[in-house]
PDB file of C-alpha atoms in Angstrom:
ATOM      1  CA  LYS I 437       2.464   2.874 -17.887  1.00  0.00           C
ATOM      2  CA  GLN I 438       2.591   3.939 -13.968  1.00  0.00           C
ATOM      3  CA  GLU I 439       6.011   4.201 -12.701  1.00  0.00           C
ATOM      4  CA  VAL I 440       6.620   5.979  -9.926  1.00  0.00           C
ATOM      5  CA  THR I 441      10.111   6.739  -8.282  1.00  0.00           C
ATOM      6  CA  GLN I 442      11.103   7.785  -4.696  1.00  0.00           C
ATOM      7  CA  ILE I 443      14.245   9.676  -3.584  1.00  0.00           C
ATOM      8  CA  PRO I 444      16.627   9.353  -1.992  1.00  0.00           C
ATOM      9  CA  ALA I 445      16.211   5.593  -0.616  1.00  0.00           C
ATOM     10  CA  ALA I 446      17.693   6.225   3.106  1.00  0.00           C
ATOM     11  CA  LEU I 447      18.010   8.994   4.723  1.00  0.00           C
ATOM     12  CA  SER I 448      19.832   9.999   7.560  1.00  0.00           C
ATOM     13  CA  VAL I 449      18.874  13.786   9.580  1.00  0.00           C
ATOM     14  CA  PRO I 450      19.715  15.382  12.805  1.00  0.00           C
ATOM     15  CA  GLU I 451      16.435  15.552  15.801  1.00  0.00           C
ATOM     16  CA  GLY I 452      15.085  19.033  14.587  1.00  0.00           C
ATOM     17  CA  GLU I 453      15.724  19.514  10.801  1.00  0.00           C
ATOM     18  CA  ASN I 454      13.381  19.296   8.371  1.00  0.00           C
ATOM     19  CA  LEU I 455      13.028  17.125   4.937  1.00  0.00           C
ATOM     20  CA  VAL I 456      11.859  16.893   2.153  1.00  0.00           C
ATOM     21  CA  LEU I 457      11.305  13.451   0.763  1.00  0.00           C
ATOM     22  CA  ASN I 458      10.754  12.956  -3.242  1.00  0.00           C
ATOM     23  CA  CYS I 459       7.901  11.441  -4.993  1.00  0.00           C
ATOM     24  CA  SER I 460       7.591  11.322  -8.988  1.00  0.00           C
ATOM     25  CA  PHE I 461       5.770   9.970 -11.057  1.00  0.00           C
ATOM     26  CA  THR I 462       5.440   9.262 -14.769  1.00  0.00           C
ATOM     27  CA  ASP I 463       1.561   9.349 -16.158  1.00  0.00           C
ATOM     28  CA  SER I 464      -0.387  12.239 -15.327  1.00  0.00           C
ATOM     29  CA  ALA I 465      -3.013  11.069 -15.114  1.00  0.00           C
ATOM     30  CA  ILE I 466      -3.569  10.417 -12.247  1.00  0.00           C
ATOM     31  CA  TYR I 467      -6.452  10.329  -9.326  1.00  0.00           C
ATOM     32  CA  ASN I 468      -4.449  11.074  -5.669  1.00  0.00           C
ATOM     33  CA  LEU I 469      -1.351  10.624  -4.615  1.00  0.00           C
ATOM     34  CA  GLN I 470      -0.820   8.591  -0.842  1.00  0.00           C
ATOM     35  CA  TRP I 471       1.761   9.486   1.592  1.00  0.00           C
ATOM     36  CA  PHE I 472       1.733   6.381   3.706  1.00  0.00           C
ATOM     37  CA  ARG I 473       4.034   5.398   6.328  1.00  0.00           C
ATOM     38  CA  GLN I 474       5.575   2.000   7.422  1.00  0.00           C
ATOM     39  CA  ASP I 475       7.413   1.067  10.256  1.00  0.00           C
ATOM     40  CA  PRO I 476       9.784  -1.957  10.106  1.00  0.00           C
ATOM     41  CA  GLY I 477       7.544  -5.161   9.816  1.00  0.00           C
ATOM     42  CA  LYS I 478       4.416  -3.230  10.359  1.00  0.00           C
ATOM     43  CA  GLY I 479       1.377  -2.575   7.392  1.00  0.00           C
ATOM     44  CA  LEU I 480       0.942   0.285   6.343  1.00  0.00           C
ATOM     45  CA  THR I 481      -0.244   4.139   7.844  1.00  0.00           C
ATOM     46  CA  SER I 482      -1.923   6.728   5.841  1.00  0.00           C
ATOM     47  CA  LEU I 483      -0.439  10.004   6.393  1.00  0.00           C
ATOM     48  CA  LEU I 484      -1.949  12.493   4.021  1.00  0.00           C
ATOM     49  CA  LEU I 485      -3.336  12.143  -0.218  1.00  0.00           C
ATOM     50  CA  ILE I 486      -3.494  14.398  -2.109  1.00  0.00           C
ATOM     51  CA  GLN I 487      -6.757  14.644  -5.439  1.00  0.00           C
ATOM     52  CA  SER I 488      -5.900  15.512  -8.341  1.00  0.00           C
ATOM     53  CA  SER I 489      -7.504  19.129  -8.153  1.00  0.00           C
ATOM     54  CA  GLN I 490      -5.504  20.329  -5.061  1.00  0.00           C
ATOM     55  CA  ARG I 491      -1.873  21.350  -4.401  1.00  0.00           C
ATOM     56  CA  GLU I 492      -0.752  20.067  -0.798  1.00  0.00           C
ATOM     57  CA  GLN I 493      -2.424  19.235   1.894  1.00  0.00           C
ATOM     58  CA  THR I 494      -1.519  19.417   5.732  1.00  0.00           C
ATOM     59  CA  SER I 495      -1.293  17.728   9.022  1.00  0.00           C
ATOM     60  CA  GLY I 496       0.229  18.620  11.861  1.00  0.00           C
ATOM     61  CA  ARG I 497       3.891  18.870  10.945  1.00  0.00           C
ATOM     62  CA  LEU I 498       3.473  17.164   7.032  1.00  0.00           C
ATOM     63  CA  ASN I 499       2.951  18.917   4.216  1.00  0.00           C
ATOM     64  CA  ALA I 500       2.447  16.653   0.872  1.00  0.00           C
ATOM     65  CA  SER I 501       2.952  18.797  -2.501  1.00  0.00           C
ATOM     66  CA  LEU I 502       1.146  18.002  -5.826  1.00  0.00           C
ATOM     67  CA  ASP I 503       2.007  18.791  -9.030  1.00  0.00           C
ATOM     68  CA  LYS I 504       0.921  17.107 -12.120  1.00  0.00           C
ATOM     69  CA  SER I 505       2.346  19.006 -14.571  1.00  0.00           C
ATOM     70  CA  SER I 506       5.633  18.075 -14.312  1.00  0.00           C
ATOM     71  CA  GLY I 507       4.902  14.324 -11.668  1.00  0.00           C
ATOM     72  CA  ARG I 508       6.103  15.860  -8.698  1.00  0.00           C
ATOM     73  CA  SER I 509       5.365  14.903  -5.659  1.00  0.00           C
ATOM     74  CA  THR I 510       7.265  16.472  -2.800  1.00  0.00           C
ATOM     75  CA  LEU I 511       6.589  15.341   2.041  1.00  0.00           C
ATOM     76  CA  TYR I 512       7.766  18.461   3.815  1.00  0.00           C
ATOM     77  CA  ILE I 513       8.829  17.588   7.218  1.00  0.00           C
ATOM     78  CA  ALA I 514       9.375  19.611   9.665  1.00  0.00           C
ATOM     79  CA  ALA I 515      11.194  19.747  13.359  1.00  0.00           C
ATOM     80  CA  SER I 516      12.346  16.103  12.181  1.00  0.00           C
ATOM     81  CA  GLN I 517      11.851  13.879  15.627  1.00  0.00           C
ATOM     82  CA  PRO I 518      13.204  10.592  16.441  1.00  0.00           C
ATOM     83  CA  GLY I 519      10.045   9.165  16.448  1.00  0.00           C
ATOM     84  CA  ASP I 520       9.126   9.674  12.819  1.00  0.00           C
ATOM     85  CA  SER I 521      11.936   7.235  12.198  1.00  0.00           C
ATOM     86  CA  ALA I 522      10.258   5.107  10.132  1.00  0.00           C
ATOM     87  CA  THR I 523       9.709   3.859   5.874  1.00  0.00           C
ATOM     88  CA  TYR I 524       7.695   6.413   3.937  1.00  0.00           C
ATOM     89  CA  LEU I 525       5.876   5.735   0.833  1.00  0.00           C
ATOM     90  CA  CYS I 526       3.887   7.504  -1.638  1.00  0.00           C
ATOM     91  CA  ALA I 527       1.744   6.560  -4.489  1.00  0.00           C
ATOM     92  CA  ALA I 528      -0.077   7.169  -7.599  1.00  0.00           C
ATOM     93  CA  GLY I 529      -4.067   6.298  -7.934  1.00  0.00           C
ATOM     94  CA  SER I 530      -5.738   5.781 -11.014  1.00  0.00           C
ATOM     95  CA  SER I 531      -8.274   7.702 -12.078  1.00  0.00           C
ATOM     96  CA  ASN I 532     -10.952   4.752 -12.811  1.00  0.00           C
ATOM     97  CA  THR I 533     -10.436   1.473 -10.136  1.00  0.00           C
ATOM     98  CA  GLY I 534      -8.063   3.689  -7.395  1.00  0.00           C
ATOM     99  CA  LYS I 535      -5.288   0.697  -7.778  1.00  0.00           C
ATOM    100  CA  LEU I 536      -2.165   2.313  -6.391  1.00  0.00           C
ATOM    101  CA  ILE I 537       1.142   2.353  -7.764  1.00  0.00           C
ATOM    102  CA  PHE I 538       4.217   2.797  -4.942  1.00  0.00           C
ATOM    103  CA  GLY I 539       7.396   4.737  -4.963  1.00  0.00           C
ATOM    104  CA  GLN I 540      10.099   1.867  -3.076  1.00  0.00           C
ATOM    105  CA  GLY I 541       9.919   4.289  -0.541  1.00  0.00           C
ATOM    106  CA  THR I 542      12.405   6.538   1.649  1.00  0.00           C
ATOM    107  CA  THR I 543      14.052   5.471   4.691  1.00  0.00           C
ATOM    108  CA  LEU I 544      14.391   8.118   7.474  1.00  0.00           C
ATOM    109  CA  GLN I 545      15.831   7.500  10.423  1.00  0.00           C
ATOM    110  CA  VAL I 546      15.616  10.864  13.143  1.00  0.00           C
ATOM    111  CA  LYS I 547      19.185  10.555  15.358  1.00  0.00           C
ATOM    112  CA  PRO I 548      18.473  12.352  18.532  1.00  0.00           C
TER     113      PRO I 548
ATOM    114  CA  ASP O1220     -11.429  -1.349  16.557  1.00  0.00           C
ATOM    115  CA  THR O1221     -12.367  -1.024  12.979  1.00  0.00           C
ATOM    116  CA  GLY O1222      -9.760  -0.879  11.165  1.00  0.00           C
ATOM    117  CA  VAL O1223      -8.829  -3.473   8.284  1.00  0.00           C
ATOM    118  CA  SER O1224      -7.619  -6.995   9.801  1.00  0.00           C
ATOM    119  CA  GLN O1225      -5.685  -9.585   8.621  1.00  0.00           C
ATOM    120  CA  ASN O1226      -4.391 -12.968   9.463  1.00  0.00           C
ATOM    121  CA  PRO O1227      -3.228 -14.584  10.705  1.00  0.00           C
ATOM    122  CA  ARG O1228      -0.076 -11.898  10.780  1.00  0.00           C
ATOM    123  CA  HIS O1229       2.535 -15.002  10.127  1.00  0.00           C
ATOM    124  CA  LYS O1230       2.666 -17.710   8.040  1.00  0.00           C
ATOM    125  CA  ILE O1231       5.198 -20.494   8.099  1.00  0.00           C
ATOM    126  CA  THR O1232       4.371 -23.307   4.915  1.00  0.00           C
ATOM    127  CA  LYS O1233       7.133 -25.876   3.746  1.00  0.00           C
ATOM    128  CA  ARG O1234       6.841 -25.750  -0.229  1.00  0.00           C
ATOM    129  CA  GLY O1235       3.500 -26.975  -1.737  1.00  0.00           C
ATOM    130  CA  GLN O1236       1.511 -26.373   0.642  1.00  0.00           C
ATOM    131  CA  ASN O1237      -1.651 -24.320  -0.310  1.00  0.00           C
ATOM    132  CA  VAL O1238      -2.669 -21.532   2.086  1.00  0.00           C
ATOM    133  CA  THR O1239      -5.914 -19.172   2.995  1.00  0.00           C
ATOM    134  CA  PHE O1240      -5.068 -15.571   3.794  1.00  0.00           C
ATOM    135  CA  ARG O1241      -8.015 -13.574   5.658  1.00  0.00           C
ATOM    136  CA  CYS O1242      -8.807  -9.423   4.902  1.00  0.00           C
ATOM    137  CA  ASP O1243     -11.730  -7.916   7.074  1.00  0.00           C
ATOM    138  CA  PRO O1244     -11.870  -4.947   5.452  1.00  0.00           C
ATOM    139  CA  ILE O1245     -13.557  -1.312   7.464  1.00  0.00           C
ATOM    140  CA  SER O1246     -17.870  -2.628   7.183  1.00  0.00           C
ATOM    141  CA  GLU O1247     -18.184   0.593   4.907  1.00  0.00           C
ATOM    142  CA  HIS O1248     -16.157  -0.447   2.816  1.00  0.00           C
ATOM    143  CA  ASN O1249     -17.351  -1.616  -0.528  1.00  0.00           C
ATOM    144  CA  ARG O1250     -13.512  -1.579  -2.650  1.00  0.00           C
ATOM    145  CA  LEU O1251     -11.519  -4.352  -1.013  1.00  0.00           C
ATOM    146  CA  TYR O1252      -7.334  -4.153  -2.135  1.00  0.00           C
ATOM    147  CA  TRP O1253      -4.557  -7.526  -2.257  1.00  0.00           C
ATOM    148  CA  TYR O1254      -1.406  -6.624  -2.686  1.00  0.00           C
ATOM    149  CA  ARG O1255       2.130  -7.749  -1.911  1.00  0.00           C
ATOM    150  CA  GLN O1256       5.171  -6.515  -0.054  1.00  0.00           C
ATOM    151  CA  THR O1257       8.836  -7.669  -0.871  1.00  0.00           C
ATOM    152  CA  LEU O1258      11.584  -6.799   1.644  1.00  0.00           C
ATOM    153  CA  GLY O1259      12.994  -3.432  -0.076  1.00  0.00           C
ATOM    154  CA  GLN O1260      10.153  -2.947  -2.009  1.00  0.00           C
ATOM    155  CA  GLY O1261       7.427  -1.209  -1.775  1.00  0.00           C
ATOM    156  CA  PRO O1262       3.419  -2.708  -1.994  1.00  0.00           C
ATOM    157  CA  GLU O1263       2.616  -4.145  -5.948  1.00  0.00           C
ATOM    158  CA  PHE O1264      -1.263  -4.735  -6.207  1.00  0.00           C
ATOM    159  CA  LEU O1265      -2.866  -7.851  -6.581  1.00  0.00           C
ATOM    160  CA  THR O1266      -5.804  -7.330  -7.152  1.00  0.00           C
ATOM    161  CA  TYR O1267      -9.318  -5.930  -6.473  1.00  0.00           C
ATOM    162  CA  PHE O1268     -13.477  -5.701  -5.842  1.00  0.00           C
ATOM    163  CA  GLN O1269     -16.036  -3.481  -5.493  1.00  0.00           C
ATOM    164  CA  ASN O1270     -18.747  -5.020  -3.634  1.00  0.00           C
ATOM    165  CA  GLU O1271     -18.002  -9.147  -4.655  1.00  0.00           C
ATOM    166  CA  ALA O1272     -17.165  -8.759  -8.259  1.00  0.00           C
ATOM    167  CA  GLN O1273     -13.136  -9.207  -8.385  1.00  0.00           C
ATOM    168  CA  LEU O1274     -12.629  -6.279 -11.003  1.00  0.00           C
ATOM    169  CA  GLU O1275      -9.169  -6.917 -12.222  1.00  0.00           C
ATOM    170  CA  LYS O1276      -6.506  -8.828 -11.277  1.00  0.00           C
ATOM    171  CA  SER O1277      -2.531  -8.111 -11.861  1.00  0.00           C
ATOM    172  CA  ARG O1278      -0.428 -10.078 -14.276  1.00  0.00           C
ATOM    173  CA  LEU O1279       1.280 -11.012 -10.998  1.00  0.00           C
ATOM    174  CA  LEU O1280      -1.917 -13.017  -9.770  1.00  0.00           C
ATOM    175  CA  SER O1281      -1.639 -16.341 -11.935  1.00  0.00           C
ATOM    176  CA  ASP O1282      -3.144 -19.194 -11.717  1.00  0.00           C
ATOM    177  CA  ARG O1283      -1.590 -20.900  -8.245  1.00  0.00           C
ATOM    178  CA  PHE O1284      -3.458 -17.761  -6.814  1.00  0.00           C
ATOM    179  CA  SER O1285      -7.193 -17.239  -6.188  1.00  0.00           C
ATOM    180  CA  ALA O1286      -9.431 -14.484  -4.219  1.00  0.00           C
ATOM    181  CA  GLU O1287     -12.861 -14.578  -3.164  1.00  0.00           C
ATOM    182  CA  ARG O1288     -14.900 -12.000  -1.282  1.00  0.00           C
ATOM    183  CA  PRO O1289     -18.371 -13.352  -0.295  1.00  0.00           C
ATOM    184  CA  LYS O1290     -21.400 -10.458   0.096  1.00  0.00           C
ATOM    185  CA  GLY O1291     -18.881  -8.426  -0.164  1.00  0.00           C
ATOM    186  CA  SER O1292     -17.452  -8.702   3.422  1.00  0.00           C
ATOM    187  CA  PHE O1293     -14.430 -10.299   4.292  1.00  0.00           C
ATOM    188  CA  SER O1294     -11.880 -11.835   1.401  1.00  0.00           C
ATOM    189  CA  THR O1295      -9.683 -14.222   0.881  1.00  0.00           C
ATOM    190  CA  LEU O1296      -5.960 -14.962  -1.105  1.00  0.00           C
ATOM    191  CA  GLU O1297      -5.378 -18.585  -1.811  1.00  0.00           C
ATOM    192  CA  ILE O1298      -1.981 -19.660  -2.266  1.00  0.00           C
ATOM    193  CA  GLN O1299      -2.286 -22.459  -4.464  1.00  0.00           C
ATOM    194  CA  ARG O1300       1.163 -25.386  -4.192  1.00  0.00           C
ATOM    195  CA  THR O1301       3.423 -22.477  -2.657  1.00  0.00           C
ATOM    196  CA  GLU O1302       6.627 -21.351  -3.755  1.00  0.00           C
ATOM    197  CA  GLN O1303       9.802 -19.937  -2.311  1.00  0.00           C
ATOM    198  CA  GLY O1304       9.899 -17.277  -4.622  1.00  0.00           C
ATOM    199  CA  ASP O1305       4.881 -16.620  -2.680  1.00  0.00           C
ATOM    200  CA  SER O1306       7.540 -15.599   0.318  1.00  0.00           C
ATOM    201  CA  ALA O1307       6.294 -12.159   1.137  1.00  0.00           C
ATOM    202  CA  MET O1308       4.112  -9.516   2.842  1.00  0.00           C
ATOM    203  CA  TYR O1309       0.242  -9.860   2.223  1.00  0.00           C
ATOM    204  CA  LEU O1310      -1.272  -6.506   2.387  1.00  0.00           C
ATOM    205  CA  CYS O1311      -4.950  -5.940   1.864  1.00  0.00           C
ATOM    206  CA  ALA O1312      -6.620  -2.702   1.954  1.00  0.00           C
ATOM    207  CA  SER O1313     -10.777  -0.742   2.026  1.00  0.00           C
ATOM    208  CA  SER O1314     -11.782   2.367   0.799  1.00  0.00           C
ATOM    209  CA  SER O1315     -15.139   3.615   0.328  1.00  0.00           C
ATOM    210  CA  THR O1316     -15.895   4.764  -3.708  1.00  0.00           C
ATOM    211  CA  GLY O1317     -18.142   7.247  -1.570  1.00  0.00           C
ATOM    212  CA  THR O1318     -16.467  10.702   0.789  1.00  0.00           C
ATOM    213  CA  GLY O1319     -12.981  10.662   1.002  1.00  0.00           C
ATOM    214  CA  GLY O1320     -11.225  10.132  -2.334  1.00  0.00           C
ATOM    215  CA  PHE O1321     -10.612   6.989  -2.066  1.00  0.00           C
ATOM    216  CA  GLU O1322      -8.535   7.014   0.565  1.00  0.00           C
ATOM    217  CA  GLN O1323      -6.872   3.207   1.156  1.00  0.00           C
ATOM    218  CA  TYR O1324      -6.628   2.487   5.069  1.00  0.00           C
ATOM    219  CA  PHE O1325      -4.173  -1.721   5.636  1.00  0.00           C
ATOM    220  CA  GLY O1326      -3.944  -3.259   6.975  1.00  0.00           C
ATOM    221  CA  PRO O1327      -1.215  -4.913   9.056  1.00  0.00           C
ATOM    222  CA  GLY O1328      -0.698  -7.566   6.391  1.00  0.00           C
ATOM    223  CA  THR O1329      -0.179 -11.643   6.334  1.00  0.00           C
ATOM    224  CA  ARG O1330       4.093 -12.058   6.101  1.00  0.00           C
ATOM    225  CA  LEU O1331       4.462 -15.559   4.143  1.00  0.00           C
ATOM    226  CA  THR O1332       7.706 -17.896   4.545  1.00  0.00           C
ATOM    227  CA  VAL O1333       7.400 -20.406   2.512  1.00  0.00           C
ATOM    228  CA  THR O1334      10.269 -22.800   3.215  1.00  0.00           C
TER     229      THR O1334
END
């Protein structure tokens, strides 16, 4: 059974700092790994999708990496801004159904 | 707006009542997923459809829950005889088995409060 863990549960940083969010999963037989952002009371916004055959994906100030052998993914946020404050969720995608197994999220606060 | 839409956005109901939620996926997406999220937790998978076929249901989906996707378009999730433990955000997502690598796009969710 796939289990996804995110550490830390919460993080507070000053504006401008570079930061790394961690995600680990127990079953390496994933189809993809997806990172999402969730603002309070809202739905999920997809940030990055990494296919199982890929090692990383980049979008603007965001870079996500995937290491299937160690069961880890990281989300790197460069030059953080107060607008980046949100909960970040990672999810491992099942190979046949595509269903996502989510971690509990990391709540990020970027202080001006 | 061509994203995933969900209605209603909020629903308050009394224990024992039935409720129904609707999800309209991105039009060209053939897969549709339902998830449930409680406060402080990540979403949990409930069920998914490929076209009109319901292919998997989670053990979380008790017999009080039923989902349909007639004609492979919109989907409905019904909860019968609601309980206070059903209070949660219900999220719908869609994806394509074609290009895009199964990337899922989520709707804004329906927040259910059972009093």
